[in-house]
Short mmCIF file of C-alpha atoms in Angstrom, two decimals:
data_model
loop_
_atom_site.label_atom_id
_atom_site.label_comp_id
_atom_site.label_asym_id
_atom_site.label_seq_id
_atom_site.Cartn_x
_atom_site.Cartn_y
_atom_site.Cartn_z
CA UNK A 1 4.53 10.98 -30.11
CA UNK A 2 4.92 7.66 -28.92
CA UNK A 3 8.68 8.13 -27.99
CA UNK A 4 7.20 11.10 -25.40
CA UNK A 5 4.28 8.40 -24.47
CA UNK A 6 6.92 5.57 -23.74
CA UNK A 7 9.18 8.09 -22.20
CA UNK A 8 6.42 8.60 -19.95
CA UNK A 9 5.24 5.36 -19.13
CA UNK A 10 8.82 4.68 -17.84
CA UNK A 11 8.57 7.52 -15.68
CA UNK A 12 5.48 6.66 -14.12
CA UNK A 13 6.37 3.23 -13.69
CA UNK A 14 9.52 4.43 -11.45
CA UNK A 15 7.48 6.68 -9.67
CA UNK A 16 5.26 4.03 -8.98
CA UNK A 17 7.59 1.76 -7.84
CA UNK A 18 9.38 4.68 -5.48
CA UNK A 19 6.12 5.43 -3.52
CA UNK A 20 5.48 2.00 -2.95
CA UNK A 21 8.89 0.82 -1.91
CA UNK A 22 11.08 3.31 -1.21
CA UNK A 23 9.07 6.08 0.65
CA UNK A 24 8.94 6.78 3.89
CA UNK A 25 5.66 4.51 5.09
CA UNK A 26 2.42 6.35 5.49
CA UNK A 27 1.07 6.44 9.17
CA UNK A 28 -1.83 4.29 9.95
CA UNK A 29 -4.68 5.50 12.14
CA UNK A 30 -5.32 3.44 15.38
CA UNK A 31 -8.01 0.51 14.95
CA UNK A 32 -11.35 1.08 16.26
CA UNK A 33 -13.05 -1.31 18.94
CA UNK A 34 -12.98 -4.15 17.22
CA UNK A 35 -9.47 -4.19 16.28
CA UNK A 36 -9.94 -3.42 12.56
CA UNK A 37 -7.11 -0.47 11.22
CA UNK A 38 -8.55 3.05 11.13
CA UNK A 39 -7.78 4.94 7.37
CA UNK A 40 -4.52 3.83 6.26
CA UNK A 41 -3.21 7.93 5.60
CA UNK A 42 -1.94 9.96 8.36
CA UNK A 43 -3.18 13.21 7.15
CA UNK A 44 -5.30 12.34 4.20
CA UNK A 45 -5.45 14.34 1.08
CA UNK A 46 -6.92 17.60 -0.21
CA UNK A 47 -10.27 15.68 1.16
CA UNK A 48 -9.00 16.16 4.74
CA UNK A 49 -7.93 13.76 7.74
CA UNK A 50 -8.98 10.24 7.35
CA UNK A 51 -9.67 10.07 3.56
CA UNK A 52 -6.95 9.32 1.19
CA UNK A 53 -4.94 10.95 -0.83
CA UNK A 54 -5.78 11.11 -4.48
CA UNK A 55 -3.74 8.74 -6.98
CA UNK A 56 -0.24 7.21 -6.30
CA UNK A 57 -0.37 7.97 -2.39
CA UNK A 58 -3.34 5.49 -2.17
CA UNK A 59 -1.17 2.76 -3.55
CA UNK A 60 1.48 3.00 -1.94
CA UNK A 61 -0.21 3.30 1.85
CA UNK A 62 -2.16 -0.19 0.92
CA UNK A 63 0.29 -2.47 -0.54
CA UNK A 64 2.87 -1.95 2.34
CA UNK A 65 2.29 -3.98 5.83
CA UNK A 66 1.41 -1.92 8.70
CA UNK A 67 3.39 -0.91 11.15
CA UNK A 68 1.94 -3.23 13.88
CA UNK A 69 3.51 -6.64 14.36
CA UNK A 70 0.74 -9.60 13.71
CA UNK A 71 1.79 -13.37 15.20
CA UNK A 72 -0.05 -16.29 14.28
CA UNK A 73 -1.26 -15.38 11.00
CA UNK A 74 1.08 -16.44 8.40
CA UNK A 75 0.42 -16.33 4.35
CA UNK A 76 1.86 -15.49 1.45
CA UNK A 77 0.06 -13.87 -1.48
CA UNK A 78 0.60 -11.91 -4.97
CA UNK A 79 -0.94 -8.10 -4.62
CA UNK A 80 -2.17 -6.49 -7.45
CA UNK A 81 -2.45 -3.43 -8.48
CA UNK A 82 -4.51 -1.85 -11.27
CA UNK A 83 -5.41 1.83 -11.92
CA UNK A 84 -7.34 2.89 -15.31
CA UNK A 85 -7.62 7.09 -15.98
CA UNK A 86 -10.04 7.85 -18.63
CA UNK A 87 -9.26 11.33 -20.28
CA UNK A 88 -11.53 13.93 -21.72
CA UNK A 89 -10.71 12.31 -25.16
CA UNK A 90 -11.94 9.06 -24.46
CA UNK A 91 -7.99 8.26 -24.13
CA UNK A 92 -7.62 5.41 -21.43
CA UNK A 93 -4.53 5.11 -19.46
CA UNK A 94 -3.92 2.08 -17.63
CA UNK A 95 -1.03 0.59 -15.71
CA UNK A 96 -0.60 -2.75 -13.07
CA UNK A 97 1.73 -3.07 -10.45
CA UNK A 98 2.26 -7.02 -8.88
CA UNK A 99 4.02 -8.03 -5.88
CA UNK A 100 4.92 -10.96 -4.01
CA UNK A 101 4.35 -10.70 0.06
CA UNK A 102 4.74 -13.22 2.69
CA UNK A 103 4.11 -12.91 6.59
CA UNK A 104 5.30 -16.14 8.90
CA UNK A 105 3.81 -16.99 12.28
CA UNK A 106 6.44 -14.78 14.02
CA UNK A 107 5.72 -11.61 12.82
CA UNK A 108 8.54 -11.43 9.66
CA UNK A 109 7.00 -10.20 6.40
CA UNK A 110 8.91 -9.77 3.41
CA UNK A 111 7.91 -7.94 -0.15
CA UNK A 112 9.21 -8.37 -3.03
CA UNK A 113 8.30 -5.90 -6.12
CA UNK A 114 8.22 -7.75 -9.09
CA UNK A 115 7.10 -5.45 -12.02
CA UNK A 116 5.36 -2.70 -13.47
CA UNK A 117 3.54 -2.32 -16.63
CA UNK A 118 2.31 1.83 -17.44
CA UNK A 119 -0.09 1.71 -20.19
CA UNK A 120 0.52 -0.58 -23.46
CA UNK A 121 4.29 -0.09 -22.57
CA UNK A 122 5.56 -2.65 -20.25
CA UNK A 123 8.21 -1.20 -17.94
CA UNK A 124 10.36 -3.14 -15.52
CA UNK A 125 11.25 -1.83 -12.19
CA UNK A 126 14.60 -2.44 -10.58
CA UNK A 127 14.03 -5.15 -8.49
CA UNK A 128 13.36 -4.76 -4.71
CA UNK A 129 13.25 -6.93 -1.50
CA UNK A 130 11.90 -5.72 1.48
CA UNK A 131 12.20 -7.31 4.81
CA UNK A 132 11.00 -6.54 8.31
CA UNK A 133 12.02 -8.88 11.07
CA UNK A 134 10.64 -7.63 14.44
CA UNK A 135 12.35 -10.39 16.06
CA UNK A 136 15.64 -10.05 15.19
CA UNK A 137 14.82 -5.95 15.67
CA UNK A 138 15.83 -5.16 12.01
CA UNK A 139 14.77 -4.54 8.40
CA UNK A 140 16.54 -5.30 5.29
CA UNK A 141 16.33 -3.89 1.88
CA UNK A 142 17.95 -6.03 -0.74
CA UNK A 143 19.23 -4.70 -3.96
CA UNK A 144 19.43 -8.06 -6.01
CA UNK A 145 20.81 -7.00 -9.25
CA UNK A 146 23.75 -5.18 -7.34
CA UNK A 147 23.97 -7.65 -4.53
CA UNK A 148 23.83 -4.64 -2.29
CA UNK A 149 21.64 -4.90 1.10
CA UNK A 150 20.64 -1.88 3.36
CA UNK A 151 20.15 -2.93 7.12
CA UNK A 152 18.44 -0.69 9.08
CA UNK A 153 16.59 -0.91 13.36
CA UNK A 154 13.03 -1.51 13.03
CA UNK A 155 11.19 1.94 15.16
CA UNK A 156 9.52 1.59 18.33
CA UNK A 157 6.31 -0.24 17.91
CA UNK A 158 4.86 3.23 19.26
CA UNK A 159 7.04 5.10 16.70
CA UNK A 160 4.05 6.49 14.71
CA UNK A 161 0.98 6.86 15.52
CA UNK A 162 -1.88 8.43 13.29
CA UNK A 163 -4.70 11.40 13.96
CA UNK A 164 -7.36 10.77 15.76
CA UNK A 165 -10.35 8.52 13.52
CA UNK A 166 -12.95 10.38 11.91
CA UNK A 167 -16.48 9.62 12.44
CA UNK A 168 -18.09 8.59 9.47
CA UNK A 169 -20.37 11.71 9.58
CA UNK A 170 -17.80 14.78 9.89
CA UNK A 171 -16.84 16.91 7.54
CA UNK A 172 -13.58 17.32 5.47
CA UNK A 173 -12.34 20.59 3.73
CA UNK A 174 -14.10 19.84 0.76
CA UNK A 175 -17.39 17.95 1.56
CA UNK A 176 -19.59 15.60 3.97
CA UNK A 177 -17.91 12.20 4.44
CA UNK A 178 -20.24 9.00 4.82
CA UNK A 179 -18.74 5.69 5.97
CA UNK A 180 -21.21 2.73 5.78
CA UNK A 181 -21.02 -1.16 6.19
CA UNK A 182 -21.61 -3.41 3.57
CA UNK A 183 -21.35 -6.86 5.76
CA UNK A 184 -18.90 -9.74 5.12
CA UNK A 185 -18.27 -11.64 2.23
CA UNK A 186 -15.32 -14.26 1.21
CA UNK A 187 -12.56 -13.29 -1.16
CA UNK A 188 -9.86 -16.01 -2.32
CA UNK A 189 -11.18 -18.10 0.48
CA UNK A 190 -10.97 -15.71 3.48
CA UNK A 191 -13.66 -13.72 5.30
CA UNK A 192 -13.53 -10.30 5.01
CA UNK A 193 -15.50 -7.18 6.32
CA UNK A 194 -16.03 -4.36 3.93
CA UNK A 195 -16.76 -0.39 4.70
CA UNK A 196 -17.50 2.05 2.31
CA UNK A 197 -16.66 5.67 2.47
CA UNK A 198 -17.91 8.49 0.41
CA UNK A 199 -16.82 11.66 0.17
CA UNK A 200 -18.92 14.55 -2.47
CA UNK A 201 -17.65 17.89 -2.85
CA UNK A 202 -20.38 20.30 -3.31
CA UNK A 203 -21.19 22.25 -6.38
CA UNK A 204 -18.41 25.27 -7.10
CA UNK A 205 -16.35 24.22 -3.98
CA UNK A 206 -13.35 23.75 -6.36
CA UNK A 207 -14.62 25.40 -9.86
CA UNK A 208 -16.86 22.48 -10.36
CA UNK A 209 -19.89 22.67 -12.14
CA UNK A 210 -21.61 19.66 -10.63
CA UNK A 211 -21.07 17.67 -7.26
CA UNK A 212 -18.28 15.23 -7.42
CA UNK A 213 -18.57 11.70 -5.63
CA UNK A 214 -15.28 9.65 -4.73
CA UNK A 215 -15.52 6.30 -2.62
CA UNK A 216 -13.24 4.09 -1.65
CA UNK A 217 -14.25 0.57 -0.63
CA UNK A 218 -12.11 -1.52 1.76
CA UNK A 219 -12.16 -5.46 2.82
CA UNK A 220 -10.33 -6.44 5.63
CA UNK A 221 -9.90 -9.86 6.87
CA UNK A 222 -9.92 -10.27 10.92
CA UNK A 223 -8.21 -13.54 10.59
CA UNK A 224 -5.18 -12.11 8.40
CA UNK A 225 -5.26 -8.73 10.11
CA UNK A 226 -4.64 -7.53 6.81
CA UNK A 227 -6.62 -5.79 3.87
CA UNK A 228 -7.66 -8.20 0.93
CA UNK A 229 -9.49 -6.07 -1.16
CA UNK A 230 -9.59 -2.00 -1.99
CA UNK A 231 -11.14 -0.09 -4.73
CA UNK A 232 -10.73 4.03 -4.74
CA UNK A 233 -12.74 5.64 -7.30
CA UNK A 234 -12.47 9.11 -8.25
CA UNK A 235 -13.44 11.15 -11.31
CA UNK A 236 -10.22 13.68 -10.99
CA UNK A 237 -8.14 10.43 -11.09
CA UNK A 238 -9.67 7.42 -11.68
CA UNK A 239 -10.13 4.24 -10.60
CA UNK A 240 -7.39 1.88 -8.26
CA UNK A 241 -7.86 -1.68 -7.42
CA UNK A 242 -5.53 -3.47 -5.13
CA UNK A 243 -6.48 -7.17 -4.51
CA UNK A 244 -4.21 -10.09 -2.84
CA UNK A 245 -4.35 -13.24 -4.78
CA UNK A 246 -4.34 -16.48 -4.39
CA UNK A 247 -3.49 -16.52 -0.40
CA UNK A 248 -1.87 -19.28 1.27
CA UNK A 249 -2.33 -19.98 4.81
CA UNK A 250 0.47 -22.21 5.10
CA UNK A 251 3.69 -21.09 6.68
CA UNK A 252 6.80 -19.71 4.63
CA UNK A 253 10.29 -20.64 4.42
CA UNK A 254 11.99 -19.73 7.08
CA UNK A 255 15.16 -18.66 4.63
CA UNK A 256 12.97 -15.70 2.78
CA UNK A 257 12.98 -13.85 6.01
CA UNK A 258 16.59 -14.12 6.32
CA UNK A 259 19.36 -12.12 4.76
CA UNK A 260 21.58 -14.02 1.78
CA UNK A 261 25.04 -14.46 1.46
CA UNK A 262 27.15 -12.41 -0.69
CA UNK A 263 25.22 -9.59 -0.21
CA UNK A 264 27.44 -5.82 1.07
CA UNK A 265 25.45 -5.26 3.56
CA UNK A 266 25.46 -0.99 4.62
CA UNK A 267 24.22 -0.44 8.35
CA UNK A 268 22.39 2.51 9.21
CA UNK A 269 22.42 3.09 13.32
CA UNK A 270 21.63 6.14 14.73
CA UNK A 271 22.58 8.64 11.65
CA UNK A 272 26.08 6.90 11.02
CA UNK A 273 26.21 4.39 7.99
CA UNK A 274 28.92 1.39 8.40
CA UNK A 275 29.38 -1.03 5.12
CA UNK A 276 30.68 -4.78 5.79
#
């Protein structure tokens, strides 16, 4: 029994660690008047367009950086990720995902996936370095423990482009979506605006025998251009936090945006792959 549990712990923690930094990014839908980001999923999930997708596809669509380029606004900060499942049993499974992200006053950002612990068994992901440099027109992913890099053109800044926004009173497949304010409030020093939005699928709509109610909470910070703060609850699934902590405002070393040395880099231009 606790060989299979372990055995799956691993395997969640590499799926984990797939979505979120090896996955094709998740579309983000255009922001609304006042510049804030629409949804962060292109399609949404079984819920339907502008809600997200249930579990793993939720964490990986907030802890990337969106696709649009932000000047003026460096930081650096550790995200955080914590989902807790609670089955039928009583049985609680848990896991926590960190990262360390950093965004200069150019535009650059750079992630770096640090580690992933699934349940009581602490799993550690391959390390990964991820860096976009809209200036230069590239993006990098480094391979650290094989010294292996993976250069590839940075898209169109008009490359992707999500659905139209929902309003916060139409319907989904599965219920009547609600999307309220809840003000502003300061987290790890920075101003941030929150909206709620709550989905609840009706009585028997999917064999239930009850309505079910799943919200998901977002802070975003105007000044960062950047979410601070999520929480998605839902009973099928459980509850995800992602958080950035302890932001710094100041601006990073130039260096972490740039590729090192030693490093085989493979290009990727245009479908044809050339390794120097």
């Amino acid at each position: 029994m606790k060989s299979s549990r372990r055995g799956l712990a691993i395997a969640i923690g590499c799926w984990l660690v797939w979505l979120i930094c090896v996955a094709q990014p998740v579309a983000q839908q255009p922001p609304d008047h006042q510049g804030r980001p629409g949804p962060p999923f292109g399609r949404g999930g079984p819920e339907g367009p502008g809600f997200p997708e249930p579990g793993f596809r939720f964490i990986s669509s907030e802890m990337r950086f969106g696709g649009k380029v932000v000047k003026g606004a460096p930081y650096s900060a550790e995200v955080i990720t914590e989902s807790t499942q609670t089955l039928s049993d009583g049985t609680k499974l848990s896991w926590r995902a960190t990262a360390l992200v950093y965004r200069d006053s150019e535009g650059r950002t750079r992630r770096e996936q640090s580690s992933t612990a699934a349940g009581p068994f602490a799993t550690e992901a391959p390390r990964m370095i991820f860096i976009n440099d809209p200036v230069a027109g590239f993006s990098y992913t480094l391979f650290p423990d094989s010294m292996m890099a993976r250069k590839l053109p940075l898209p169109s800044p008009n490359a992707r482009r999500g659905p139209p926004q929902a309003s916060s009173h139409d319907r989904s497949s599965l219920g009547e979506l609600k999307t309220e304010a809840l003000g502003k409030q300061m987290i790890e020093g920075i101003e941030a605006e929150g909206t709620r939005t709550t989905i609840t699928i009706p009585e028997n709509k999917i064999g239930n025998d009850r309505p079910i109610e799943i919200v998901h909470e977002r802070w975003y910070s105007p000044e960062l251009q950047t979410i601070v703060l999520s929480k998605h609850r839902d009973p099928r699934w459980g509850e995800t936090v992602f958080r950035l902590s302890g932001i710094n405002r100041s601006e990073p070393d130039r260096a972490l945006f740039e590729l090192p040395s030693g490093y085989t880099v493979r290009e990727e231009r245009r479908g044809k792959r050339e390794e120097r």
